PDB file of C-alpha atoms in Angstrom:
ATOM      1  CA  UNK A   1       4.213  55.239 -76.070  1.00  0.00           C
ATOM      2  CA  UNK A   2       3.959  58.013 -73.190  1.00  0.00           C
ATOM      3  CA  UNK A   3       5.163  56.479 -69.884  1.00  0.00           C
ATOM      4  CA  UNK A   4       2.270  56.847 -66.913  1.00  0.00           C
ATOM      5  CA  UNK A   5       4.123  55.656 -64.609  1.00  0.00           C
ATOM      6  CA  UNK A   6       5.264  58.607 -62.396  1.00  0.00           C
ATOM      7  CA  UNK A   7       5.816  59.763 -58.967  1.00  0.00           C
ATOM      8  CA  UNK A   8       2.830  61.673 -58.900  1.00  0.00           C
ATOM      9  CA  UNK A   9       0.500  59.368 -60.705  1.00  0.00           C
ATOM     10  CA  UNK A  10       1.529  56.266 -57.933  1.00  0.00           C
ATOM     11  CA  UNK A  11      -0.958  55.414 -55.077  1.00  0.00           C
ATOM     12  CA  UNK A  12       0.347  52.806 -51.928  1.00  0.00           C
ATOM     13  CA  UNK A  13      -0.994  49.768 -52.689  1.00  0.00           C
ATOM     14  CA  UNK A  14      -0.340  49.836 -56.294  1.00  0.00           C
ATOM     15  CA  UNK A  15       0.347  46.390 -57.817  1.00  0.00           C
ATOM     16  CA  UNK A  16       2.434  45.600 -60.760  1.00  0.00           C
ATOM     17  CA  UNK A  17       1.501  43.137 -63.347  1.00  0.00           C
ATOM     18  CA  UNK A  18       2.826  39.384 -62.829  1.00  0.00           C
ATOM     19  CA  UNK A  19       5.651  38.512 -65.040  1.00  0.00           C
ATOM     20  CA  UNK A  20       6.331  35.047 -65.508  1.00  0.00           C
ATOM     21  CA  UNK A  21       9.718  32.991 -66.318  1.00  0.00           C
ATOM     22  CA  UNK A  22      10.596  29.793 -66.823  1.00  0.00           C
ATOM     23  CA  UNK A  23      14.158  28.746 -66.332  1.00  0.00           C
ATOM     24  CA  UNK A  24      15.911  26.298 -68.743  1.00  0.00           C
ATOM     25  CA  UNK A  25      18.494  24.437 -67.734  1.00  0.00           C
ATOM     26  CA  UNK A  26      20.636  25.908 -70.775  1.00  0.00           C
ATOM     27  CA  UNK A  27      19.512  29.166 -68.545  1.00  0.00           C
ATOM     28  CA  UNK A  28      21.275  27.957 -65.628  1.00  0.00           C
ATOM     29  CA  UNK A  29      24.122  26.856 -67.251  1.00  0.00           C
ATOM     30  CA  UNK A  30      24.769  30.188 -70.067  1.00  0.00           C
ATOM     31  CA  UNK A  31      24.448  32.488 -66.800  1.00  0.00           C
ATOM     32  CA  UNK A  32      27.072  30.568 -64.820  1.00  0.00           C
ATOM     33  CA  UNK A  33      28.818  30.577 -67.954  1.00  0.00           C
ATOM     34  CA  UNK A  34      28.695  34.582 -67.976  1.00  0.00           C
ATOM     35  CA  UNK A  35      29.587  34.438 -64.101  1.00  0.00           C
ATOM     36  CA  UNK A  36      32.786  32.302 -65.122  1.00  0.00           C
ATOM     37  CA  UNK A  37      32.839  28.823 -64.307  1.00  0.00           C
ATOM     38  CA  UNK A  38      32.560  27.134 -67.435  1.00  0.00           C
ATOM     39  CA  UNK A  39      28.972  26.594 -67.495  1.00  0.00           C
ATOM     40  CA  UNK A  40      29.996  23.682 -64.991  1.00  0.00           C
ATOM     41  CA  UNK A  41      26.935  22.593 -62.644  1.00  0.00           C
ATOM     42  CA  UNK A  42      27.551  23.452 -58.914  1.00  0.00           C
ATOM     43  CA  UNK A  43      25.971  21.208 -56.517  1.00  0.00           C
ATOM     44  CA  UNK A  44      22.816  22.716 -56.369  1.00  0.00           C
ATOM     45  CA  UNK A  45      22.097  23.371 -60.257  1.00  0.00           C
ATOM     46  CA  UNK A  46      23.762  19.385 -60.726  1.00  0.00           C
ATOM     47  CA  UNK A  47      20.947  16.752 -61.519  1.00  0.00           C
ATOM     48  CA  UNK A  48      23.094  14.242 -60.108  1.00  0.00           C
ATOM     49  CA  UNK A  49      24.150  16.080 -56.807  1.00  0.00           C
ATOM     50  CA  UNK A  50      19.886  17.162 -56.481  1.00  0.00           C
ATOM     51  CA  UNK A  51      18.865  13.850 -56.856  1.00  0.00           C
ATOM     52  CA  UNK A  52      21.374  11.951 -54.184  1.00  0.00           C
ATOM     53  CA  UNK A  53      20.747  14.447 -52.000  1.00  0.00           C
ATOM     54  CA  UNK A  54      16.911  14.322 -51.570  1.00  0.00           C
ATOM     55  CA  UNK A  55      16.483  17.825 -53.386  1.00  0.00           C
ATOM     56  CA  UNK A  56      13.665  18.599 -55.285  1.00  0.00           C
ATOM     57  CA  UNK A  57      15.874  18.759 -58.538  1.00  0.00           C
ATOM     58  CA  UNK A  58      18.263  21.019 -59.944  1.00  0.00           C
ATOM     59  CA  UNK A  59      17.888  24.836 -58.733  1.00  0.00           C
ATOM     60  CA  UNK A  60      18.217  28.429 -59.560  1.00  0.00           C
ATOM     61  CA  UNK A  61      21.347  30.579 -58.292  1.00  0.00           C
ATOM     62  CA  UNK A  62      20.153  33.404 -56.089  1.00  0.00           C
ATOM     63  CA  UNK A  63      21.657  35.411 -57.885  1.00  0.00           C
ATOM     64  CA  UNK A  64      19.631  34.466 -61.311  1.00  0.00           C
ATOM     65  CA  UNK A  65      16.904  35.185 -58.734  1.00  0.00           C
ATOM     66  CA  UNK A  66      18.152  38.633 -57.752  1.00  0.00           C
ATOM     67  CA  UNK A  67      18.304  39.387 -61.327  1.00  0.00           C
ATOM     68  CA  UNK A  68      14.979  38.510 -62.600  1.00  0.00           C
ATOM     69  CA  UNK A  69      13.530  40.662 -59.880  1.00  0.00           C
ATOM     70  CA  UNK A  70      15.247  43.381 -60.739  1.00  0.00           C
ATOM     71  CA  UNK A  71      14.472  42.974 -64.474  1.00  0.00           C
ATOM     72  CA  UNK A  72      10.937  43.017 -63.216  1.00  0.00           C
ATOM     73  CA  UNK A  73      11.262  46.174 -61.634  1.00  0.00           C
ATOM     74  CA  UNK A  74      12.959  47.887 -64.781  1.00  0.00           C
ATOM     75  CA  UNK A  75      10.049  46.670 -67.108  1.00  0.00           C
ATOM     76  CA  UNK A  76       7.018  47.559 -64.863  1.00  0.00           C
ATOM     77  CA  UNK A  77       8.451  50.392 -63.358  1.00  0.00           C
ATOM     78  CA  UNK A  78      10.038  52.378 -66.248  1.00  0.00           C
ATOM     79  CA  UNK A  79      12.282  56.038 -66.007  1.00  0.00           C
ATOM     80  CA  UNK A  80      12.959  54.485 -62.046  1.00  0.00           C
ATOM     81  CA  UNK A  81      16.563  52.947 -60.856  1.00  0.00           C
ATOM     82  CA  UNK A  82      16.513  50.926 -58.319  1.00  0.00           C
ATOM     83  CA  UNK A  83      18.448  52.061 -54.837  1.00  0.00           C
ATOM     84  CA  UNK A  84      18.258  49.125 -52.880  1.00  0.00           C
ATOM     85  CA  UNK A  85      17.071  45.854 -52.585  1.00  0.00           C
ATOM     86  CA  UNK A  86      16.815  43.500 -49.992  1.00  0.00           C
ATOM     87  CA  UNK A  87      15.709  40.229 -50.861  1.00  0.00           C
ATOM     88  CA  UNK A  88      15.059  36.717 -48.034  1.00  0.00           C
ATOM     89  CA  UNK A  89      15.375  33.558 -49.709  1.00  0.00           C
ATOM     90  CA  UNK A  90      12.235  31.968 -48.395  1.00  0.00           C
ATOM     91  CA  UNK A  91      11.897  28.623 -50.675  1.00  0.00           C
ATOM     92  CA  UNK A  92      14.383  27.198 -53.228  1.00  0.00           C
ATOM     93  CA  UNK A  93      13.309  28.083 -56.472  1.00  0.00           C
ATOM     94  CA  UNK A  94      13.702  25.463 -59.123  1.00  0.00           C
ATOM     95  CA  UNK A  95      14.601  25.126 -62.664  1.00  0.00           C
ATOM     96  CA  UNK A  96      12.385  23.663 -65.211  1.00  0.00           C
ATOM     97  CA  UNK A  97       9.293  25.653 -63.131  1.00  0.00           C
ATOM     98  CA  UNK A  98       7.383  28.698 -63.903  1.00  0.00           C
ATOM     99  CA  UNK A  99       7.798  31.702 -61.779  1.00  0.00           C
ATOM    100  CA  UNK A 100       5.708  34.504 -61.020  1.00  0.00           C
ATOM    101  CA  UNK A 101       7.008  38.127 -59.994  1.00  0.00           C
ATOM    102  CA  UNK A 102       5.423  41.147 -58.860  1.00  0.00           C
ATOM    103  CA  UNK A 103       5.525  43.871 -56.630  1.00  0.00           C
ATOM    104  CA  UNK A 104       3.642  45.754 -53.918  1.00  0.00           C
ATOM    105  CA  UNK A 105       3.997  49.633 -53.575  1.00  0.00           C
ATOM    106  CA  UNK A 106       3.800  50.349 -49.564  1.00  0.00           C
ATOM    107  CA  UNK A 107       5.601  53.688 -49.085  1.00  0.00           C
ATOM    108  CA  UNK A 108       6.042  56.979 -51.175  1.00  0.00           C
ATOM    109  CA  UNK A 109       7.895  60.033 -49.913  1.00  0.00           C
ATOM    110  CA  UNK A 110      10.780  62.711 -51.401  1.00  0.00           C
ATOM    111  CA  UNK A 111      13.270  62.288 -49.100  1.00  0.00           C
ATOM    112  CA  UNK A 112      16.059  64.909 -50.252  1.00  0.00           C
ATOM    113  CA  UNK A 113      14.269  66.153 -53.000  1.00  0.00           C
ATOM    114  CA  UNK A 114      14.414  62.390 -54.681  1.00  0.00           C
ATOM    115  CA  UNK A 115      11.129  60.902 -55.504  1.00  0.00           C
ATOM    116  CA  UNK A 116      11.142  57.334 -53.817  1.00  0.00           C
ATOM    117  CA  UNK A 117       8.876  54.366 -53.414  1.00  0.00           C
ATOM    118  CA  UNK A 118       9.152  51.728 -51.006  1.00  0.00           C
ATOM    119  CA  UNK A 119       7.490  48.196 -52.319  1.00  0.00           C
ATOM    120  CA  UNK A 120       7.269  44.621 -51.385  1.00  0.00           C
ATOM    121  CA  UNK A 121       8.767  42.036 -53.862  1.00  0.00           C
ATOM    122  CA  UNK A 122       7.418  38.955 -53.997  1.00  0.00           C
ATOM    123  CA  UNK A 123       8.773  35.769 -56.432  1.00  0.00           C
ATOM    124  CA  UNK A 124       6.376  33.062 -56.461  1.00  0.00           C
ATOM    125  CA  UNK A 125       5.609  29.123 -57.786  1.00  0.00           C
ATOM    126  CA  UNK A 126       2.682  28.629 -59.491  1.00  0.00           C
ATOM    127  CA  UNK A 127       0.224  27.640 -56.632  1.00  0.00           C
ATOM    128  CA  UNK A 128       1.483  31.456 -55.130  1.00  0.00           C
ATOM    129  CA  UNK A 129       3.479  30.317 -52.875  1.00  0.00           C
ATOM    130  CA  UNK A 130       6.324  32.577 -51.496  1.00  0.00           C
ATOM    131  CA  UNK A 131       9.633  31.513 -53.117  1.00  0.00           C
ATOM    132  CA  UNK A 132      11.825  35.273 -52.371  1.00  0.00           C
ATOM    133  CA  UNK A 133      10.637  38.007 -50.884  1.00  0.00           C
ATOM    134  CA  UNK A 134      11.690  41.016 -49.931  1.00  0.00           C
ATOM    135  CA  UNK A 135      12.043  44.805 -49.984  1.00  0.00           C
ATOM    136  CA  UNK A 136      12.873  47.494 -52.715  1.00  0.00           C
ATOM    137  CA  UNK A 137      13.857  50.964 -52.747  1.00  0.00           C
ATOM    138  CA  UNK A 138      13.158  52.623 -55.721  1.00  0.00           C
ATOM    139  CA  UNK A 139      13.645  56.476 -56.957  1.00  0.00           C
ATOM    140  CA  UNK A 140      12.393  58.220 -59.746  1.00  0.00           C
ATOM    141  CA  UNK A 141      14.178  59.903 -62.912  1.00  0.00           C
ATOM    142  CA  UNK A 142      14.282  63.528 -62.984  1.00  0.00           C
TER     143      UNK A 142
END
């Protein structure tokens, strides 16, 4: 399958599809697994420790978070690497809850003779609501 996605080809405003996940406990706990610890629940991905303390129920790492985005931007934005990102934590995101991600193309320029887009990242809940958002800089393969 030939790849259309390419620096010339790429208007601002460009929107990528929405991916959705859904994050399984067993999710939570093989990645903090990978990360080292076990697979023991911290305080925020604890059912016990979420529950006593008023929280909406066990949550997400960030950095589960960070990598889903960037996942997204690897599958929607293929023969790209990603130079920076810059993401705000603006909600807790939640396990056990289907999340939306997409991004927003705002900028495009060669800066240095690399081809490079500038886009909004956005991960949402299901009623759209912002849960991370933030900033990516992305360049092209050549």
């Amino acid at each position: 399958m030939q790849n259309h996605f390419k620096f010339q080809n790429v208007e601002i405003g460009y929107q990528t599809h929405i991916s959705e996940k859904f994050f399984l406990g067993s999710q939570v706990k093989a990645f903090q697994t990978f990360q080292g610890n076990n697979g023991m629940p911290n305080r925020l991905t604890s059912k016990l420790f979420t529950k006593k303390h008023g929280l909406p129920g066990p949550l997400v790492p960030g950095a589960m978070s960070i990598a889903y985005i960037s996942k997204h931007l690897n599958d929607t934005m293929p023969e790209t690497w990603i130079r920076k990102l810059d993401i705000i934590f603006r909600r807790s995101v939640k396990q056990e809850m289907k999340i939306l991600a997409n991004a927003v193309i705002v900028d495009k320029y060669i800066l240095l003779g690399k081809q490079t887009i500038e886009c909004d990242i956005f991960l949402k809940d299901s009623t759209l609501s912002p849960l991370v958002i933030g900033k990516a800089t992305i360049e092209f393969n050549q």
